[in-house]
Amino acid sequence: MTFTIMSEVDDAHPPRAASAELTSAQAAALHVGAGCLRDGPVGRVGLEIEAHCFDLADPMRRPAWQELTDIIAGLPALPGGSRVTVEPGGAVELSGPPLPGPMAAIDAMIVDRAVLRAAFAAAGFGLVLLGADPLRAPQRINPGARYRAMEAFFEASRTGAAGAAMMTSTASVQINLDAGPRNGWADRVRLTHALGPTMIAVAANSPLLSGRFSGWQSARQRVWSRLDAARCGPVLGESGDDPASDWARYALKAPVMLVNNTAADAAPVTEWVPFADWVEGLVPLGGRRPTEADLDYHLTTLFPPVRPRQWLEIRYLDSVPEAVWPAIVFTLVTLLDDPAAADVAAEVTEPVATAWDLAARVGLADRRLQSAAEQCVHAAAERAPAELEESMRQLVRSVEQGRCPADEFSDRAVRYGIAPAVAQLARGEV
């Protein structure tokens, strides 16, 4: 059975058919664990790429919801099979189907992005690959009930500014991979987490947020770190030996964000209520205990850097420039799916496996992170096909120089100014 690549927009209104009521934390944990990962071979790759949308005539103006949806409605079927959705702040996301191997997924995304860029350019808009909006203040344009309720939840939990920035001002490259054989889950999940800081440093591409330098190479990661760790921190447990139990424990401890009673309704929970308290009847949200459908919905409101959804959803990469995203995608997939490359990655990332904030703050300026990154990209480059040669060459050169995409955009913003730099990228100037 193939996995389905789902975006947060698709998660917004899940069907709420009648489902079994849950009456204990143990029953809830069993439900989460049973659907955590799917046993099978590795090999399929699904990609999701988000891009900020800017008006070519006025980069400070945030396009309206109707403008974006009108463009999308006029698109032909994309040749690579991607679906197009709009994020809360107007970022446009392409979600590709699962395909056999990284090159098939990369090639499909390249052709779909070309069609998408051309359609938006014809309408006077440019799609910019940056991890955070460097120019505009956070503003939600997606009218969905889910996002209105999320805003209320973040305000009530005193993370309103970070929540607004996360929803409306950040963008990523997301990679979805098969979980692999059951007997290898623990090692695979541990390595996916261990690679996080190194790959964050390699892909850091958000030095500015809302018109200001943030002091971080990845302001996107900084935003996520300011949200509650119970919802956005790593899932990995102390030993990492049992990913299903780790995910179940994480899900039950995480506070309930929304209660979804109808397909068009999402009510925010404005007090800190771990899902375990709801399922044990300590706090009857909505005047009732949760169902399996409520638990499944709760899982879509958890945003760890690696999220198990039968497959592994890797969420820690900034959206990165056109020239290098294929190489970055190939690198991460190869380091996880190629056994020999995975052995290299496990060894060289061990000294920096928990350096999440350091990686986001300084990128490759840290000697240990740069060393790990060099060895990782070289291992991938040795296995890259000829058609990826130029993208890999650029990535290897940047890593060897200790530079990440954030350095390039910072230089551009200092030289030309923030708004002109964004306008250049929106017009496709390199």
PDB file of N, CA, C and O in Angstrom, residues 3 7 13 25 39 70 88 175 188 251 287 299 308 318 369 384 398 417 419 424-425:
ATOM      1  N   PHE A   3       1.850   5.278   0.583  1.00  0.00           N
ATOM      2  CA  PHE A   3       1.441   6.316   1.516  1.00  0.00           C
ATOM      3  C   PHE A   3       0.885   7.494   0.741  1.00  0.00           C
ATOM      4  O   PHE A   3       1.173   7.692  -0.435  1.00  0.00           O
ATOM      5  N   SER A   7      -1.021  17.487   3.267  1.00  0.00           N
ATOM      6  CA  SER A   7      -0.596  18.789   3.777  1.00  0.00           C
ATOM      7  C   SER A   7      -1.480  19.175   4.939  1.00  0.00           C
ATOM      8  O   SER A   7      -2.516  18.581   5.197  1.00  0.00           O
ATOM      9  N   HIS A  13      -9.863  19.495   7.636  1.00  0.00           N
ATOM     10  CA  HIS A  13     -11.253  19.045   7.769  1.00  0.00           C
ATOM     11  C   HIS A  13     -11.357  17.533   7.546  1.00  0.00           C
ATOM     12  O   HIS A  13     -11.924  17.070   6.563  1.00  0.00           O
ATOM     13  N   ALA A  25      -6.025   5.882  28.725  1.00  0.00           N
ATOM     14  CA  ALA A  25      -4.778   6.254  28.078  1.00  0.00           C
ATOM     15  C   ALA A  25      -4.138   5.047  27.407  1.00  0.00           C
ATOM     16  O   ALA A  25      -3.513   5.163  26.348  1.00  0.00           O
ATOM     17  N   ASP A  39       5.418  -1.404   8.250  1.00  0.00           N
ATOM     18  CA  ASP A  39       6.488  -2.353   7.954  1.00  0.00           C
ATOM     19  C   ASP A  39       6.600  -2.562   6.444  1.00  0.00           C
ATOM     20  O   ASP A  39       5.597  -2.764   5.759  1.00  0.00           O
ATOM     21  N   ASP A  70      -7.719  31.615  -7.213  1.00  0.00           N
ATOM     22  CA  ASP A  70      -8.109  31.759  -8.620  1.00  0.00           C
ATOM     23  C   ASP A  70      -7.002  31.244  -9.543  1.00  0.00           C
ATOM     24  O   ASP A  70      -7.279  30.569 -10.547  1.00  0.00           O
ATOM     25  N   PRO A  88      -1.481  29.057   5.583  1.00  0.00           N
ATOM     26  CA  PRO A  88      -2.254  30.134   6.237  1.00  0.00           C
ATOM     27  C   PRO A  88      -1.842  31.551   5.843  1.00  0.00           C
ATOM     28  O   PRO A  88      -2.688  32.430   5.744  1.00  0.00           O
ATOM     29  N   ILE A 175      10.435  16.115   3.400  1.00  0.00           N
ATOM     30  CA  ILE A 175      10.739  14.849   2.734  1.00  0.00           C
ATOM     31  C   ILE A 175      10.015  13.729   3.468  1.00  0.00           C
ATOM     32  O   ILE A 175      10.095  13.628   4.691  1.00  0.00           O
ATOM     33  N   ARG A 188      16.607   3.561  12.262  1.00  0.00           N
ATOM     34  CA  ARG A 188      16.234   4.522  11.207  1.00  0.00           C
ATOM     35  C   ARG A 188      15.703   5.816  11.824  1.00  0.00           C
ATOM     36  O   ARG A 188      16.059   6.914  11.387  1.00  0.00           O
ATOM     37  N   ALA A 251       2.334  11.815  22.095  1.00  0.00           N
ATOM     38  CA  ALA A 251       0.981  12.240  21.727  1.00  0.00           C
ATOM     39  C   ALA A 251       0.081  12.409  22.942  1.00  0.00           C
ATOM     40  O   ALA A 251      -0.741  13.340  23.008  1.00  0.00           O
ATOM     41  N   GLY A 287     -17.689  18.336  26.524  1.00  0.00           N
ATOM     42  CA  GLY A 287     -18.680  17.599  27.304  1.00  0.00           C
ATOM     43  C   GLY A 287     -18.652  16.100  27.072  1.00  0.00           C
ATOM     44  O   GLY A 287     -19.636  15.417  27.347  1.00  0.00           O
ATOM     45  N   LEU A 299      -3.296  14.121  16.410  1.00  0.00           N
ATOM     46  CA  LEU A 299      -1.975  13.832  15.852  1.00  0.00           C
ATOM     47  C   LEU A 299      -1.605  14.808  14.746  1.00  0.00           C
ATOM     48  O   LEU A 299      -0.423  15.102  14.539  1.00  0.00           O
ATOM     49  N   PRO A 308       6.073  10.582  12.696  1.00  0.00           N
ATOM     50  CA  PRO A 308       5.690   9.283  12.119  1.00  0.00           C
ATOM     51  C   PRO A 308       4.226   9.281  11.699  1.00  0.00           C
ATOM     52  O   PRO A 308       3.335   9.554  12.502  1.00  0.00           O
ATOM     53  N   ASP A 318      14.688  24.095   6.003  1.00  0.00           N
ATOM     54  CA  ASP A 318      14.175  25.341   5.435  1.00  0.00           C
ATOM     55  C   ASP A 318      13.897  25.150   3.942  1.00  0.00           C
ATOM     56  O   ASP A 318      14.518  24.303   3.286  1.00  0.00           O
ATOM     57  N   LEU A 369      29.827  21.059  13.210  1.00  0.00           N
ATOM     58  CA  LEU A 369      28.724  20.918  12.265  1.00  0.00           C
ATOM     59  C   LEU A 369      29.233  20.927  10.827  1.00  0.00           C
ATOM     60  O   LEU A 369      28.767  20.140   9.990  1.00  0.00           O
ATOM     61  N   ALA A 384      25.681  10.306  -6.386  1.00  0.00           N
ATOM     62  CA  ALA A 384      24.739  11.112  -7.159  1.00  0.00           C
ATOM     63  C   ALA A 384      24.834  10.789  -8.649  1.00  0.00           C
ATOM     64  O   ALA A 384      25.934  10.593  -9.187  1.00  0.00           O
ATOM     65  N   SER A 398      29.632  25.007  -1.319  1.00  0.00           N
ATOM     66  CA  SER A 398      29.149  25.867  -0.236  1.00  0.00           C
ATOM     67  C   SER A 398      29.495  25.286   1.129  1.00  0.00           C
ATOM     68  O   SER A 398      29.944  26.003   2.030  1.00  0.00           O
ATOM     69  N   GLY A 417      19.365  45.840  -0.214  1.00  0.00           N
ATOM     70  CA  GLY A 417      18.200  46.131   0.613  1.00  0.00           C
ATOM     71  C   GLY A 417      17.268  44.942   0.622  1.00  0.00           C
ATOM     72  O   GLY A 417      17.260  44.135  -0.324  1.00  0.00           O
ATOM     73  N   ALA A 419      13.820  44.593   0.543  1.00  0.00           N
ATOM     74  CA  ALA A 419      12.751  44.543  -0.451  1.00  0.00           C
ATOM     75  C   ALA A 419      13.284  44.303  -1.863  1.00  0.00           C
ATOM     76  O   ALA A 419      12.755  43.450  -2.595  1.00  0.00           O
ATOM     77  N   GLN A 424      14.100  40.621  -6.482  1.00  0.00           N
ATOM     78  CA  GLN A 424      14.969  39.905  -7.410  1.00  0.00           C
ATOM     79  C   GLN A 424      14.668  38.414  -7.430  1.00  0.00           C
ATOM     80  O   GLN A 424      14.562  37.802  -8.503  1.00  0.00           O
ATOM     81  N   LEU A 425      14.537  37.845  -6.240  1.00  0.00           N
ATOM     82  CA  LEU A 425      14.238  36.416  -6.182  1.00  0.00           C
ATOM     83  C   LEU A 425      12.861  36.107  -6.745  1.00  0.00           C
ATOM     84  O   LEU A 425      12.655  35.077  -7.397  1.00  0.00           O
TER      85      LEU A 425
END
